[in-house]
Coordinates of C-alpha atoms in Angstrom, one line a residue:
M133 CA 52.8 -63.9 8.0
N134 CA 49.1 -64.7 7.3
K135 CA 48.0 -68.3 7.6
K136 CA 45.8 -69.5 4.7
V137 CA 42.4 -70.7 5.7
G138 CA 41.1 -73.9 4.0
R139 CA 37.8 -73.6 2.2
N140 CA 36.3 -76.4 4.2
S141 CA 37.8 -75.1 7.5
P142 CA 35.6 -73.3 10.1
C143 CA 35.3 -69.6 9.2
P144 CA 37.7 -67.4 11.3
C145 CA 34.8 -65.0 12.0
G146 CA 33.3 -67.5 14.5
S147 CA 30.0 -68.1 12.7
G148 CA 30.3 -71.9 12.8
K149 CA 30.0 -72.1 9.1
K150 CA 32.6 -73.4 6.6
Y151 CA 34.9 -70.7 5.3
K152 CA 33.7 -71.3 1.7
N153 CA 30.1 -70.7 2.8
C154 CA 30.8 -67.6 4.9
C155 CA 33.6 -65.1 4.5
A156 CA 35.8 -66.5 1.7
N157 CA 34.7 -63.6 -0.5
L158 CA 35.9 -61.2 2.3
A159 CA 39.5 -62.4 2.3
E160 CA 40.7 -59.2 0.6
V161 CA 38.7 -57.0 3.0
I162 CA 39.5 -58.5 6.5
E163 CA 42.8 -59.6 7.8
F164 CA 41.7 -62.4 10.1
S165 CA 45.1 -62.6 11.7
A166 CA 45.0 -58.9 12.5
D167 CA 44.1 -57.5 16.0
P168 CA 40.4 -57.4 16.8
W169 CA 40.0 -53.6 16.3
V170 CA 41.5 -53.7 12.8
K171 CA 39.3 -56.6 11.8
S172 CA 36.2 -55.0 13.1
N173 CA 37.0 -51.6 11.6
Q174 CA 37.8 -53.2 8.2
L175 CA 34.4 -54.9 8.2
M176 CA 32.6 -51.7 9.2
T177 CA 34.4 -49.7 6.5
E178 CA 33.5 -52.2 3.9
L179 CA 29.9 -51.9 4.7
K180 CA 30.0 -48.1 4.6
I181 CA 31.7 -48.2 1.2
K182 CA 28.9 -50.5 -0.1
L183 CA 26.3 -48.0 1.2
E184 CA 28.1 -45.0 -0.3
N185 CA 28.5 -46.8 -3.7
N186 CA 24.9 -48.1 -3.9
Y187 CA 23.2 -44.9 -2.8
S188 CA 25.5 -42.2 -4.1
R189 CA 22.7 -40.7 -6.4
D190 CA 20.2 -40.7 -3.6
I191 CA 22.7 -39.1 -1.2
K192 CA 23.7 -36.4 -3.7
K193 CA 20.0 -35.4 -4.1
I194 CA 19.3 -35.1 -0.4
R195 CA 22.7 -34.1 1.0
R196 CA 22.2 -30.4 1.2
D197 CA 18.8 -30.6 2.9
A198 CA 20.0 -33.4 5.2
M199 CA 23.0 -31.3 6.2
Q200 CA 20.7 -28.4 7.1
S201 CA 18.6 -30.7 9.2
F202 CA 21.6 -32.2 10.9
L203 CA 23.1 -28.9 11.8
R204 CA 19.9 -27.0 12.7
F205 CA 20.5 -27.2 16.5
T206 CA 24.2 -26.4 16.5
T207 CA 25.8 -23.1 17.3
D208 CA 26.8 -22.7 13.6
E209 CA 24.0 -24.2 11.6
N210 CA 25.4 -22.9 8.3
N211 CA 28.8 -24.6 8.4
M212 CA 29.8 -28.3 8.9
A213 CA 32.8 -28.6 11.3
P214 CA 35.3 -31.1 10.0
D215 CA 34.9 -33.2 13.1
Y216 CA 31.2 -33.6 12.4
E217 CA 31.6 -35.0 8.8
A218 CA 31.9 -38.7 9.9
I219 CA 29.1 -38.3 12.5
F220 CA 26.9 -36.8 9.8
S221 CA 27.6 -39.7 7.4
D222 CA 26.6 -42.3 10.0
W223 CA 23.5 -40.3 10.8
L224 CA 22.6 -40.0 7.1
W225 CA 23.1 -43.8 6.6
F226 CA 21.6 -45.2 9.8
D227 CA 19.3 -42.7 11.4
L228 CA 17.6 -40.5 8.7
K229 CA 14.5 -42.2 7.3
L230 CA 14.1 -41.8 3.6
K231 CA 12.6 -44.6 1.6
A232 CA 9.2 -45.8 2.9
G233 CA 10.2 -44.9 6.4
K234 CA 13.5 -46.7 6.2
T235 CA 17.0 -45.6 6.6
I236 CA 19.6 -46.2 3.9
G237 CA 21.1 -49.0 6.0
Q238 CA 17.7 -50.7 6.5
D239 CA 16.9 -50.4 2.9
Y240 CA 20.2 -52.0 1.9
A241 CA 19.7 -54.8 4.4
G242 CA 16.3 -55.6 2.9
R243 CA 17.5 -55.7 -0.7
N244 CA 20.7 -57.6 -0.3
A245 CA 21.6 -61.1 0.9
L246 CA 24.7 -60.8 3.0
V247 CA 27.0 -63.4 4.6
P248 CA 26.4 -63.7 8.3
I249 CA 29.3 -61.7 9.5
L250 CA 28.3 -58.7 7.3
N251 CA 24.6 -59.1 8.1
E252 CA 25.3 -59.0 11.8
A253 CA 27.6 -56.0 11.5
L254 CA 25.0 -54.1 9.4
A255 CA 22.2 -55.0 11.9
S256 CA 24.3 -53.5 14.7
L257 CA 24.9 -50.3 12.7
N258 CA 21.2 -50.1 11.9
R259 CA 20.4 -50.4 15.6
S260 CA 23.0 -47.9 16.7
F261 CA 22.5 -44.3 17.8
L262 CA 24.4 -41.3 19.1
S263 CA 24.8 -40.9 22.9
V264 CA 27.0 -39.2 25.4
Y265 CA 29.4 -41.3 27.5
C266 CA 31.4 -40.7 30.6
V267 CA 35.0 -42.1 30.6
K268 CA 35.6 -44.1 33.7
A269 CA 38.8 -46.1 33.2
S270 CA 41.2 -47.5 30.6
M271 CA 43.2 -50.6 30.4
D272 CA 45.4 -51.5 27.4
N273 CA 43.2 -51.1 24.3
Y274 CA 40.0 -50.9 26.2
L275 CA 38.0 -48.0 27.6
Q276 CA 35.4 -48.3 30.3
I277 CA 32.6 -45.9 29.7
T278 CA 29.1 -45.2 31.1
D279 CA 26.1 -43.8 29.2
L280 CA 25.4 -40.4 30.7
F281 CA 21.7 -40.9 30.4
S282 CA 20.9 -44.6 30.7
G283 CA 23.7 -45.5 33.1
E284 CA 24.7 -48.5 31.0
D285 CA 28.4 -49.6 31.4
L286 CA 30.3 -50.5 28.3
K287 CA 33.8 -51.7 27.6
I288 CA 34.9 -50.3 24.3
L289 CA 37.8 -51.7 22.1
L290 CA 40.1 -48.9 20.9
K291 CA 42.7 -48.8 18.1
E292 CA 45.4 -47.9 20.6
P293 CA 45.6 -47.3 24.3
W294 CA 43.9 -44.2 25.8
E295 CA 46.6 -41.8 26.7
T296 CA 44.6 -38.8 27.9
E297 CA 44.5 -38.4 31.7
I298 CA 41.1 -39.5 33.0
T299 CA 39.5 -36.7 34.9
P300 CA 36.1 -36.8 36.6
R301 CA 34.2 -35.4 33.6
I302 CA 35.5 -36.5 30.2
L303 CA 32.4 -36.8 28.0
L304 CA 32.3 -38.5 24.6
L305 CA 29.7 -38.1 21.9
G306 CA 29.7 -41.2 19.8
R307 CA 28.0 -44.1 18.2
V308 CA 28.7 -47.6 19.7
V309 CA 28.4 -50.7 17.5
T310 CA 29.3 -54.3 18.1
I311 CA 31.3 -55.8 15.2
M312 CA 32.5 -59.4 15.4
G313 CA 31.7 -59.4 19.1
N314 CA 33.7 -56.2 19.7
P315 CA 32.0 -53.0 21.0
I316 CA 33.7 -50.2 19.1
F317 CA 33.0 -46.6 18.2
S318 CA 31.8 -46.0 14.6
G319 CA 33.4 -43.0 13.0
M320 CA 34.5 -39.9 14.8
V321 CA 34.1 -39.3 18.6
L322 CA 33.8 -35.8 20.0
V323 CA 35.5 -35.2 23.3
L324 CA 34.5 -32.7 25.9
Q325 CA 36.5 -32.0 29.1
A326 CA 33.3 -30.9 30.8
A327 CA 32.8 -28.7 33.8
E328 CA 30.0 -29.6 36.3
D329 CA 27.6 -27.0 34.7
Q330 CA 28.2 -28.4 31.2
E331 CA 27.3 -31.9 32.3
L332 CA 24.3 -30.6 34.2
F333 CA 23.2 -28.6 31.1
L334 CA 23.2 -31.9 29.1
R335 CA 21.3 -33.9 31.7
E336 CA 18.6 -31.2 32.3
H337 CA 18.0 -30.5 28.6
V338 CA 17.7 -34.2 27.7
K339 CA 15.4 -34.7 30.6
H340 CA 13.2 -31.8 29.5
W341 CA 13.3 -33.1 25.9
Q342 CA 12.1 -36.5 27.1
E343 CA 9.3 -34.9 29.1
L344 CA 8.1 -33.0 25.9
I345 CA 8.0 -35.9 23.4
G346 CA 7.9 -39.0 25.6
G347 CA 9.4 -42.4 24.7
S348 CA 12.7 -43.9 25.7
I349 CA 16.1 -42.2 25.6
S350 CA 17.3 -44.6 22.9
E351 CA 14.2 -43.9 20.7
M352 CA 14.8 -40.2 21.1
F353 CA 18.5 -40.4 20.1
K354 CA 17.8 -42.8 17.3
N355 CA 15.0 -40.7 15.8
H356 CA 16.6 -37.3 16.5
G357 CA 20.3 -37.6 16.9
E358 CA 20.7 -34.1 15.4
V359 CA 19.1 -32.7 18.6
L360 CA 21.6 -34.5 20.8
L361 CA 24.5 -33.2 18.6
G362 CA 23.1 -29.7 19.0
L363 CA 22.9 -30.0 22.8
F364 CA 26.5 -31.4 22.9
D365 CA 27.7 -28.6 20.6
H366 CA 26.1 -25.9 22.8
A367 CA 27.7 -27.5 25.9
F368 CA 31.1 -27.6 24.2
H369 CA 30.9 -23.9 23.3
K370 CA 29.4 -23.0 26.7
N371 CA 26.3 -21.5 25.0
L372 CA 22.7 -21.7 26.1
I373 CA 20.4 -23.1 23.5
R374 CA 17.3 -21.1 22.4
L375 CA 14.3 -23.4 22.8
Q376 CA 11.6 -20.8 21.8
E377 CA 9.1 -22.5 24.1
L378 CA 5.5 -21.4 24.6
Y379 CA 2.9 -22.8 27.0
S380 CA -0.7 -22.0 27.6
L381 CA -3.2 -22.6 30.4
S382 CA -6.8 -21.8 30.9
L383 CA -7.8 -19.6 33.8
T384 CA -10.9 -19.2 35.9
P385 CA -11.6 -15.6 37.2
T386 CA -10.3 -16.7 40.6
E387 CA -7.1 -18.2 39.1
K388 CA -6.6 -15.0 37.0
E389 CA -6.9 -12.9 40.1
A390 CA -4.4 -15.1 42.0
L391 CA -1.9 -15.0 39.1
L392 CA -2.0 -11.2 38.9
A393 CA -1.5 -11.0 42.6
G394 CA 1.4 -13.4 42.4
L395 CA 3.0 -11.4 39.6
L396 CA 2.6 -8.2 41.6
S397 CA 4.8 -9.5 44.4
S398 CA 7.3 -11.2 42.0
D399 CA 10.3 -10.1 40.1
Y400 CA 8.1 -9.4 37.1
S401 CA 6.4 -6.1 36.2
L402 CA 3.6 -5.1 33.8
A403 CA 5.3 -4.0 30.6
F404 CA 2.3 -3.3 28.3
Q405 CA -1.3 -4.2 27.6
I406 CA -2.1 -5.4 24.1
E407 CA -4.5 -7.8 22.3
D408 CA -6.5 -8.3 25.4
F409 CA -3.5 -9.5 27.4
D410 CA -1.5 -8.0 30.2
W411 CA 2.2 -8.7 29.4
Y412 CA 4.7 -9.1 32.2
K413 CA 8.5 -9.4 31.8
P414 CA 11.4 -9.5 34.4
K415 CA 12.1 -6.3 36.2
A416 CA 15.8 -6.9 35.7
Q417 CA 16.8 -5.8 32.2
N418 CA 18.4 -8.6 30.1
D419 CA 18.5 -9.8 26.5
R420 CA 16.7 -13.0 27.2
Y421 CA 13.1 -13.2 26.0
C422 CA 10.7 -13.9 28.9
R423 CA 7.0 -13.2 28.9
I424 CA 3.9 -14.0 31.0
A425 CA 0.8 -12.8 29.2
V426 CA -2.5 -12.9 31.2
G427 CA -5.8 -12.7 29.5
E428 CA -9.4 -13.1 30.6
E429 CA -9.6 -16.9 30.4
S430 CA -6.0 -17.9 29.6
A431 CA -2.4 -17.2 30.2
L432 CA 0.7 -17.7 28.0
I433 CA 4.3 -18.4 29.2
S434 CA 7.1 -18.0 26.8
A435 CA 10.9 -18.1 27.2
D436 CA 13.9 -18.9 25.1
F437 CA 16.0 -20.6 27.7
L438 CA 15.2 -23.6 30.0
K439 CA 16.2 -21.9 33.3
D440 CA 13.9 -19.0 32.7
L441 CA 11.1 -21.2 31.6
D442 CA 11.4 -23.4 34.8
E443 CA 11.3 -20.3 37.0
M444 CA 8.2 -18.9 35.2
K445 CA 6.3 -22.1 35.4
K446 CA 7.0 -22.4 39.1
L447 CA 5.8 -18.8 39.6
V448 CA 2.5 -19.5 37.7
T449 CA 2.0 -22.9 39.5
A450 CA 2.5 -21.3 42.9
A451 CA 0.0 -18.6 42.2
T452 CA -2.7 -20.7 40.5
G453 CA -2.1 -24.2 41.9
K454 CA -2.0 -25.4 38.3
A455 CA 1.0 -27.6 37.4
E456 CA -0.3 -28.9 34.1
M457 CA 0.3 -26.5 31.2
K458 CA -0.2 -27.2 27.5
M459 CA 3.0 -27.1 25.4
V460 CA 2.2 -25.0 22.3
H461 CA 5.7 -24.9 20.8
S462 CA 9.3 -25.9 21.5
K463 CA 12.3 -26.1 19.2
L464 CA 12.7 -29.7 20.6
A465 CA 9.1 -30.6 19.6
E466 CA 8.1 -28.3 16.8
S467 CA 4.6 -29.4 15.8
I468 CA 1.8 -26.9 16.6
S469 CA -1.8 -27.9 16.7
P470 CA -4.1 -25.7 14.5
E471 CA -6.1 -24.4 17.5
D472 CA -2.8 -23.1 19.1
L473 CA -1.5 -21.2 16.0
R474 CA -3.1 -18.0 17.3
W475 CA -1.0 -18.1 20.4
W476 CA 2.1 -18.9 18.5
F477 CA 1.6 -16.0 16.1
L478 CA 0.9 -13.6 19.0
I479 CA 4.2 -14.5 20.6
M480 CA 6.0 -14.3 17.2
K481 CA 4.6 -10.7 16.8
D482 CA 6.0 -9.8 20.2
Q483 CA 9.4 -11.4 19.5
E484 CA 9.5 -9.7 16.1
T485 CA 8.9 -6.4 17.8
E486 CA 11.9 -7.0 20.1
R487 CA 14.1 -7.9 17.1
W488 CA 12.9 -4.9 15.1
L489 CA 13.5 -2.5 18.0
S490 CA 17.2 -3.5 18.1
T491 CA 17.8 -3.6 14.3
P492 CA 19.7 -0.7 12.7
L493 CA 17.5 0.8 9.9
A494 CA 18.6 2.8 6.9
E495 CA 15.5 5.0 7.3
L496 CA 16.8 6.0 10.7
E497 CA 20.4 6.7 9.6
N498 CA 21.4 3.2 10.7
Q499 CA 20.2 3.8 14.2
T500 CA 18.0 1.2 15.9
P501 CA 14.4 2.2 16.7
R502 CA 15.3 1.7 20.4
Q503 CA 18.0 4.3 20.1
V504 CA 15.7 6.8 18.3
L505 CA 13.1 6.4 21.0
T506 CA 15.4 8.0 23.5
E507 CA 15.4 11.3 21.5
P508 CA 12.9 14.0 22.3
D509 CA 10.8 13.5 19.1
G510 CA 11.9 9.8 18.7
K511 CA 8.5 8.3 19.4
D512 CA 6.8 10.4 16.8
R513 CA 9.5 9.6 14.2
I514 CA 9.1 5.8 14.8
I515 CA 5.3 6.0 14.6
A516 CA 5.5 8.0 11.4
L517 CA 7.9 5.4 9.9
L518 CA 5.6 2.6 10.9
D519 CA 2.6 4.3 9.3
E520 CA 4.6 4.4 6.0
F521 CA 5.4 0.7 6.3
I522 CA 1.8 -0.1 7.1
A523 CA 0.5 1.9 4.2
A524 CA 2.9 0.0 1.9
C525 CA 1.7 -3.3 3.2
E526 CA -2.0 -2.4 2.6
T527 CA -1.3 -2.2 -1.1
S528 CA 0.4 -5.6 -1.2
Q529 CA -0.3 -9.2 -0.3
F530 CA 1.7 -9.2 2.9
E531 CA -1.1 -9.7 5.4
E532 CA 1.0 -11.2 8.1
M533 CA 3.6 -8.4 7.9
H534 CA 0.7 -5.9 8.1
D535 CA -0.5 -7.5 11.4
I536 CA 3.1 -7.5 12.8
L537 CA 3.5 -3.8 12.0
I538 CA 0.2 -2.9 13.6
Y539 CA 1.4 -4.8 16.7
I540 CA 4.7 -3.0 16.7
K541 CA 2.9 0.3 16.5
D542 CA 0.6 -0.6 19.4
R543 CA 3.7 -1.5 21.4
I544 CA 5.5 1.8 20.6
T545 CA 2.3 3.8 21.4
Q546 CA 2.4 2.4 25.0
M547 CA 6.1 3.3 25.6

């Protein structure tokens, strides 16, 4: 049976204020006699309902675009998994900056005078961010966890005791907030029974991400929680993530000669020469895109996957003595400076060539160009087809497509 609180009595929330000046208007929302998790969750839910009600029109306008941004690093960027809905809502309210560089939660806090208990809870939600946690131990309704990246230890209050057996690598993706003095998870938590390589995948990619953009881990996760979701999603599905990375470095004549000598004795071989670059790729055939392009005064290094990229950078550094390379593009840090656009477009033309070679075409009876090239007259057929495409582009406004087709034809000619 709930005990009635007098209006002049100390508020049960612990603020030190009288009940009438603090949480009297929350009596229908919070059961102060309930257990700590229920009280904290009721308060957090009340705040989220306020945000949803106050910003429903704004959210409706941006929801589709926001969802695309949220999912763009996941393995299925076109579909929202049911387990991601609650994580998306928190990201939309507390991470995504909309109005004058503010999140919905920050905007609401600035426009509304809240009683202390609600104000403190909203402040905690506004500070919160996604992270990955290792489960260490459980006792009653508490879970001992450690942040995988910062090493911070936390004791989280749960709704009910943790019943899953604690193995060495249970990883949780979630958002920790402190409500009424209780650290709890906000919304859904994703669970990964990780193998050693999955945990290593997360550590290595977050480290690489931080090296690219700088700043603290907490700033990265707060500003780009969708990236962490994508990395966790790839780890969960045991898929590598395509980073589409490109680096450039300037070369002296001596450094160029040393790099070519290093490539000659490596696992890379000369594939073709085009647009004043010698293009090298791994001798072992695989579906992963890896290129080292060597020009007169510069070199380009491009790879989809982090492991390949690290190996290529080590090779170039060992040959030239240069460890510093300029990042031109990465999916983790997408801005490209105007002076580097030429390099990015060059790599895009080469990647588009690889894609086109493996695409079935109606003009080739649904065979791929790569398949046709194995036939006696295959090369002539492909070049004739490309000439038709090029002629069609010359009478249109598709200048970029024209350049790509010319590049593809040059590649085919050298096969």
